[in-house]
Amino acid sequence: MGNNKEKELIFEMSKKGRVAYSLSECDVPEVALDSVFPAEYLRQTPAELPEVSELDLMRHYTELSNRNIGIDTTFYPLGSCTMKYNPKINEDVARYAGFAKIHPYQAEETLQGALQVLYDLQTELCEITGMDEVSLQPAAGAQGEWTALMMIRAYHESRGENRTQVIVPDTAHGTNPASVAVAGLETVTISSDDQGNVNLDELRKAVGPKTAALMLTNPSTLGLFEENIVEIAKIVHEAGGMLYYDGANTNAILGITRPGDMGFDVVHLNMHKTFTGPHGGGGPGAGPIGCKKELVPFLPRPKVVKDGETYRLDYDIPQSIGRVKAYYGNFGILLRTFVYIRANGPVGLRRVSEEAVLNANYMMRKLAPYYDLAYDRVCKHEFVLSGRRQKKLGVRTLDIAKRLLDFGYHPPTIYFPLIVDECMMIEPTETESKETMDKFIDVLIEIAKEVEENPAIVQEAPHTTVVSRLDEVTAARKPVLRYRKALQEQAALQEEGSKVNEGVNV
Amino acid sequence: MNYRYLPTTPEDKAEMLSFLGIESVEELFADIPESVRFKGSLQIPAALSEPDTVRHFTKLARKNVDASEYAYFLGAGIYDHYIPSTVNHVISRSEFYTAYTPYQPEISQGELQAIFEFQTMICELSGMEVANSSMYDGATAFAEAANLAVGGASGKNVVVSKAVHPEAREILQVNAKGQGYEVIEVDCKGGVTDLAALESAVNENTAAVMVQYPNFFGAVEDLVSIEKIAHKQKGLFVVSSNPLALGVLQPPGAYNADIVVGEVQPLGIQMQLGGPSCGYFAVKEKLMRKIPGRIVGQTTDQEGKRGFVLTLQAREQHIRREKATSNICSNQALNALAASVAMSALGKTGVQEMARLNVQKTQYAIREIAKLADYSLVHHNPVFNEFVVKAPKAVAEVNRELLKRKIVGGYDLGCDYPELAGHMLLAVTEARTKEEIDALVQGLEEIGRG
């Protein structure tokens, strides 16, 4: 993780006269800028961007990268995020000039390769999810959720029905209720039963003539398959609602079961989870949606269609909700995921899910003697532990997560889902070997022992990272959200002044 | 077929199954009702080896026309620009591209600091006080600005110039439908927002006045007058701005804009069919706690060392759920990093130089095209790197002929503005050489005559 010194900002490395760019000389006759723009439009004060040499720049970002960890660095069992290996060939293909250097508005006949990628991906995602059509436009899962909710709204409105309530279980991702709000609908939260399933009695009470949809993650964020899915679909459909599938956890079901077969009407997929779009430190992702035929007329436009042997963009969708993102989605990410699907085929994809689930169950049972299981049943691709046993000894799950950093691991997702006390959600994924999991299991067992024998070492963790725990309260109360040259110089001057004074005193 | 991403050997599998006390993996799926189990094999093509993958995708890539061989005069929101070589090297470092959102700050200081620097650079270019860590793209950032301005209040409207990118306006309409506010579009006059129409459209329910600078036609809007109109009623003044243009133009912050958004693609991001790109979102300090998306803040660790964390999270979906300021979760972090590297590489002088080159090349193209008898320049406003030309033939036809000369021609404005049928929007970036511009002009002349 590099050294423990403070890392200077690139602005603090800046020195007038240094450059890290090389633009061609102007090869056209020049005119004065104030003959083009009225003087008042010309920038008065240049933007204070850094001035560094190319080597300075590379060292800066290399050092920053050394203060970061990714999947290639270490095991990253972050539940619900599916931190699986990101294949390198995906990166190569995305950089081919024929994919990277193409413009969204160039003529369709000059984009046949790209449109074919999109068309084939649409078709294959239909097959994988059991849906009738797919739109690749949404940029991320949350945008997919919102898009689908807008379609559901348009569907009900087209039938003259005023349905405004969306039922969301208490285990749902925060994006679900947030997307409901952005779609102008209202969230109705229902609880889970003691097995981690949707509480059917509550669901029956919640549905009615106002029900627009139920949003469900299956397997849930507890890593559990919703055993009553058939009954749930029946309850929602009989009430006239739509069933929405949050695809964050699709890694457990490839070739094993399909949302369409479970009774879902619409689904979003997080291509950056199940299908190896790299997480990129927070994005970009891709959040395609698939739907059954009732919702097809409302899909965003345009969509990619095939006429004979020609691919084209179809804008003629009269009932479409419109556009949700500029152009045609995050093509570069979609392309990477398509390469991944090609590398696996039907046999590989099924193995992906089988082995993801096997790995999760193996880890869960290995750790069960040392940490409490939130739900003692077979899990899918992830499982949830509770640190309540450790909490009694004064050690919080946050401490355990921080202690894992000392062993070089990225911790699991913590404190989510909200319904499990001192929650720790572990998702190993299928790309990790048994040896990697065994080592991690040993470390978690060792930490459990530390909690009993030497809790301070856990409570005060991390001990080996470039910074220790950070003051998040002050960060939020007195926000410093950007560097300001003037302020820094002032502070430096004051410091210098006080040093001079000290000098005098000596 | 080998599955190189799957390390579990038959022996590993046997050991794990035996530990679990089960015979087969099937037993782990026993909780899925039989009636919804998928039977058979997914009907998708069989797995490809790595060499076959390369062959297949090389072939597909070659079916596209791309900017490594063609001279692009097509812009309309996405541009062919110089990207310093360093950008790809930095974003190819897997510590960045295979990392998750920096929720564990102790092991994510690199990403957090890079975002903090990005926020600073965006503030510098836009002339604003606070910027977030990125949005999906410029168009969705534009709609989020309207959502922020309306803030869930009922009976509100936003007034938008038709000289804003048509796709941004369409996305805004979908957002408005969701949030229940009205979008009032204002016509253009001579390629810029019609100020009289704008003034009469704004009323006491106007939450925001929204324009683009330079606008969709490449022209500089009169932000001084628009600001007065926007702030006369208590609405917010929202400007969508190409950050590269701000290397030479006064930033919207200098015109008292409340929210500045835009598309960062011109700074270090490949065109890649328009996505992923990267939106930016910058505000005055008073709006800091209403901003959508992630924000990085500076703080200290227990030893007093400077460090960075995600902050002001009480605005966000994972804390506030249905009361969040937006539903955004994933953003475009890696592309924000790409833009940061490009902005660092260009630096204080490079951004100005690159912006000036765009102006010079565009002015040269304008002067040369003005000489053509069959074409006319319809607007006479100061422009950055795009301008509108009336062609003697259908734009699609002109472009088809240009393509034969290895030129990708302009955007067909008739698609969005019926009154501009037969007009094309040409973009001339610093990436175009004099030779290419001359070839364009000659091509246009021949096509016009032919």
JSON list of N, CA and C in Angstrom, two decimals, chain B residues 298-322:
[
{"chain": "B", "resi": 298, "resn": "GLN", "atom": "N", "xyz": [-12.22, 16.48, 2.09]},
{"chain": "B", "resi": 298, "resn": "GLN", "atom": "CA", "xyz": [-10.93, 16.34, 2.76]},
{"chain": "B", "resi": 298, "resn": "GLN", "atom": "C", "xyz": [-11.15, 16.28, 4.27]},
{"chain": "B", "resi": 299, "resn": "THR", "atom": "N", "xyz": [-10.37, 15.47, 4.93]},
{"chain": "B", "resi": 299, "resn": "THR", "atom": "CA", "xyz": [-10.43, 15.41, 6.39]},
{"chain": "B", "resi": 299, "resn": "THR", "atom": "C", "xyz": [-9.07, 14.96, 6.92]},
{"chain": "B", "resi": 300, "resn": "THR", "atom": "N", "xyz": [-9.04, 14.53, 8.17]},
{"chain": "B", "resi": 300, "resn": "THR", "atom": "CA", "xyz": [-7.77, 14.05, 8.73]},
{"chain": "B", "resi": 300, "resn": "THR", "atom": "C", "xyz": [-7.99, 12.70, 9.39]},
{"chain": "B", "resi": 301, "resn": "ASP", "atom": "N", "xyz": [-6.90, 11.94, 9.53]},
{"chain": "B", "resi": 301, "resn": "ASP", "atom": "CA", "xyz": [-7.00, 10.67, 10.24]},
{"chain": "B", "resi": 301, "resn": "ASP", "atom": "C", "xyz": [-6.65, 10.89, 11.71]},
{"chain": "B", "resi": 302, "resn": "GLN", "atom": "N", "xyz": [-6.55, 9.78, 12.45]},
{"chain": "B", "resi": 302, "resn": "GLN", "atom": "CA", "xyz": [-6.35, 9.92, 13.90]},
{"chain": "B", "resi": 302, "resn": "GLN", "atom": "C", "xyz": [-5.01, 10.57, 14.26]},
{"chain": "B", "resi": 303, "resn": "GLU", "atom": "N", "xyz": [-4.06, 10.46, 13.33]},
{"chain": "B", "resi": 303, "resn": "GLU", "atom": "CA", "xyz": [-2.76, 11.10, 13.59]},
{"chain": "B", "resi": 303, "resn": "GLU", "atom": "C", "xyz": [-2.70, 12.52, 13.02]},
{"chain": "B", "resi": 304, "resn": "GLY", "atom": "N", "xyz": [-3.82, 13.00, 12.49]},
{"chain": "B", "resi": 304, "resn": "GLY", "atom": "CA", "xyz": [-3.84, 14.34, 11.94]},
{"chain": "B", "resi": 304, "resn": "GLY", "atom": "C", "xyz": [-3.38, 14.44, 10.50]},
{"chain": "B", "resi": 305, "resn": "LYS", "atom": "N", "xyz": [-3.16, 13.30, 9.87]},
{"chain": "B", "resi": 305, "resn": "LYS", "atom": "CA", "xyz": [-2.74, 13.30, 8.48]},
{"chain": "B", "resi": 305, "resn": "LYS", "atom": "C", "xyz": [-3.93, 13.60, 7.57]},
{"chain": "B", "resi": 306, "resn": "ARG", "atom": "N", "xyz": [-3.65, 14.33, 6.47]},
{"chain": "B", "resi": 306, "resn": "ARG", "atom": "CA", "xyz": [-4.72, 14.61, 5.51]},
{"chain": "B", "resi": 306, "resn": "ARG", "atom": "C", "xyz": [-5.20, 13.31, 4.85]},
{"chain": "B", "resi": 307, "resn": "GLY", "atom": "N", "xyz": [-6.49, 13.22, 4.71]},
{"chain": "B", "resi": 307, "resn": "GLY", "atom": "CA", "xyz": [-7.06, 12.06, 4.01]},
{"chain": "B", "resi": 307, "resn": "GLY", "atom": "C", "xyz": [-8.38, 12.49, 3.39]},
{"chain": "B", "resi": 308, "resn": "PHE", "atom": "N", "xyz": [-8.99, 11.57, 2.62]},
{"chain": "B", "resi": 308, "resn": "PHE", "atom": "CA", "xyz": [-10.21, 11.90, 1.88]},
{"chain": "B", "resi": 308, "resn": "PHE", "atom": "C", "xyz": [-11.28, 10.85, 2.13]},
{"chain": "B", "resi": 309, "resn": "VAL", "atom": "N", "xyz": [-12.53, 11.30, 2.19]},
{"chain": "B", "resi": 309, "resn": "VAL", "atom": "CA", "xyz": [-13.66, 10.39, 2.41]},
{"chain": "B", "resi": 309, "resn": "VAL", "atom": "C", "xyz": [-14.85, 10.81, 1.54]},
{"chain": "B", "resi": 310, "resn": "LEU", "atom": "N", "xyz": [-15.75, 9.86, 1.29]},
{"chain": "B", "resi": 310, "resn": "LEU", "atom": "CA", "xyz": [-17.04, 10.24, 0.71]},
{"chain": "B", "resi": 310, "resn": "LEU", "atom": "C", "xyz": [-17.79, 11.01, 1.78]},
{"chain": "B", "resi": 311, "resn": "THR", "atom": "N", "xyz": [-18.39, 12.11, 1.42]},
{"chain": "B", "resi": 311, "resn": "THR", "atom": "CA", "xyz": [-19.00, 12.93, 2.46]},
{"chain": "B", "resi": 311, "resn": "THR", "atom": "C", "xyz": [-20.36, 13.47, 2.05]},
{"chain": "B", "resi": 312, "resn": "LEU", "atom": "N", "xyz": [-21.02, 14.15, 3.00]},
{"chain": "B", "resi": 312, "resn": "LEU", "atom": "CA", "xyz": [-22.39, 14.65, 2.82]},
{"chain": "B", "resi": 312, "resn": "LEU", "atom": "C", "xyz": [-23.30, 13.52, 2.34]},
{"chain": "B", "resi": 313, "resn": "GLN", "atom": "N", "xyz": [-23.09, 12.33, 2.91]},
{"chain": "B", "resi": 313, "resn": "GLN", "atom": "CA", "xyz": [-23.83, 11.16, 2.42]},
{"chain": "B", "resi": 313, "resn": "GLN", "atom": "C", "xyz": [-25.28, 11.15, 2.84]},
{"chain": "B", "resi": 314, "resn": "ALA", "atom": "N", "xyz": [-25.64, 12.06, 3.74]},
{"chain": "B", "resi": 314, "resn": "ALA", "atom": "CA", "xyz": [-27.05, 12.12, 4.16]},
{"chain": "B", "resi": 314, "resn": "ALA", "atom": "C", "xyz": [-27.97, 12.53, 3.02]},
{"chain": "B", "resi": 315, "resn": "ARG", "atom": "N", "xyz": [-27.39, 12.93, 1.87]},
{"chain": "B", "resi": 315, "resn": "ARG", "atom": "CA", "xyz": [-28.22, 13.26, 0.70]},
{"chain": "B", "resi": 315, "resn": "ARG", "atom": "C", "xyz": [-28.56, 12.02, -0.10]},
{"chain": "B", "resi": 316, "resn": "GLU", "atom": "N", "xyz": [-27.84, 10.91, 0.14]},
{"chain": "B", "resi": 316, "resn": "GLU", "atom": "CA", "xyz": [-27.80, 9.83, -0.85]},
{"chain": "B", "resi": 316, "resn": "GLU", "atom": "C", "xyz": [-28.75, 8.66, -0.56]},
{"chain": "B", "resi": 317, "resn": "GLN", "atom": "N", "xyz": [-29.01, 7.88, -1.63]},
{"chain": "B", "resi": 317, "resn": "GLN", "atom": "CA", "xyz": [-30.02, 6.83, -1.59]},
{"chain": "B", "resi": 317, "resn": "GLN", "atom": "C", "xyz": [-29.71, 5.75, -0.56]},
{"chain": "B", "resi": 318, "resn": "HIS", "atom": "N", "xyz": [-28.43, 5.42, -0.35]},
{"chain": "B", "resi": 318, "resn": "HIS", "atom": "CA", "xyz": [-28.16, 4.31, 0.57]},
{"chain": "B", "resi": 318, "resn": "HIS", "atom": "C", "xyz": [-28.41, 4.70, 2.02]},
{"chain": "B", "resi": 319, "resn": "ILE", "atom": "N", "xyz": [-28.52, 6.01, 2.30]},
{"chain": "B", "resi": 319, "resn": "ILE", "atom": "CA", "xyz": [-28.85, 6.47, 3.65]},
{"chain": "B", "resi": 319, "resn": "ILE", "atom": "C", "xyz": [-30.32, 6.93, 3.69]},
{"chain": "B", "resi": 320, "resn": "ARG", "atom": "N", "xyz": [-30.67, 7.77, 2.73]},
{"chain": "B", "resi": 320, "resn": "ARG", "atom": "CA", "xyz": [-31.97, 8.44, 2.80]},
{"chain": "B", "resi": 320, "resn": "ARG", "atom": "C", "xyz": [-33.10, 7.69, 2.10]},
{"chain": "B", "resi": 321, "resn": "ARG", "atom": "N", "xyz": [-32.75, 6.69, 1.29]},
{"chain": "B", "resi": 321, "resn": "ARG", "atom": "CA", "xyz": [-33.74, 5.90, 0.56]},
{"chain": "B", "resi": 321, "resn": "ARG", "atom": "C", "xyz": [-34.71, 6.83, -0.21]},
{"chain": "B", "resi": 322, "resn": "GLU", "atom": "N", "xyz": [-36.02, 6.75, 0.06]},
{"chain": "B", "resi": 322, "resn": "GLU", "atom": "CA", "xyz": [-36.95, 7.50, -0.80]},
{"chain": "B", "resi": 322, "resn": "GLU", "atom": "C", "xyz": [-36.83, 9.02, -0.62]}
]
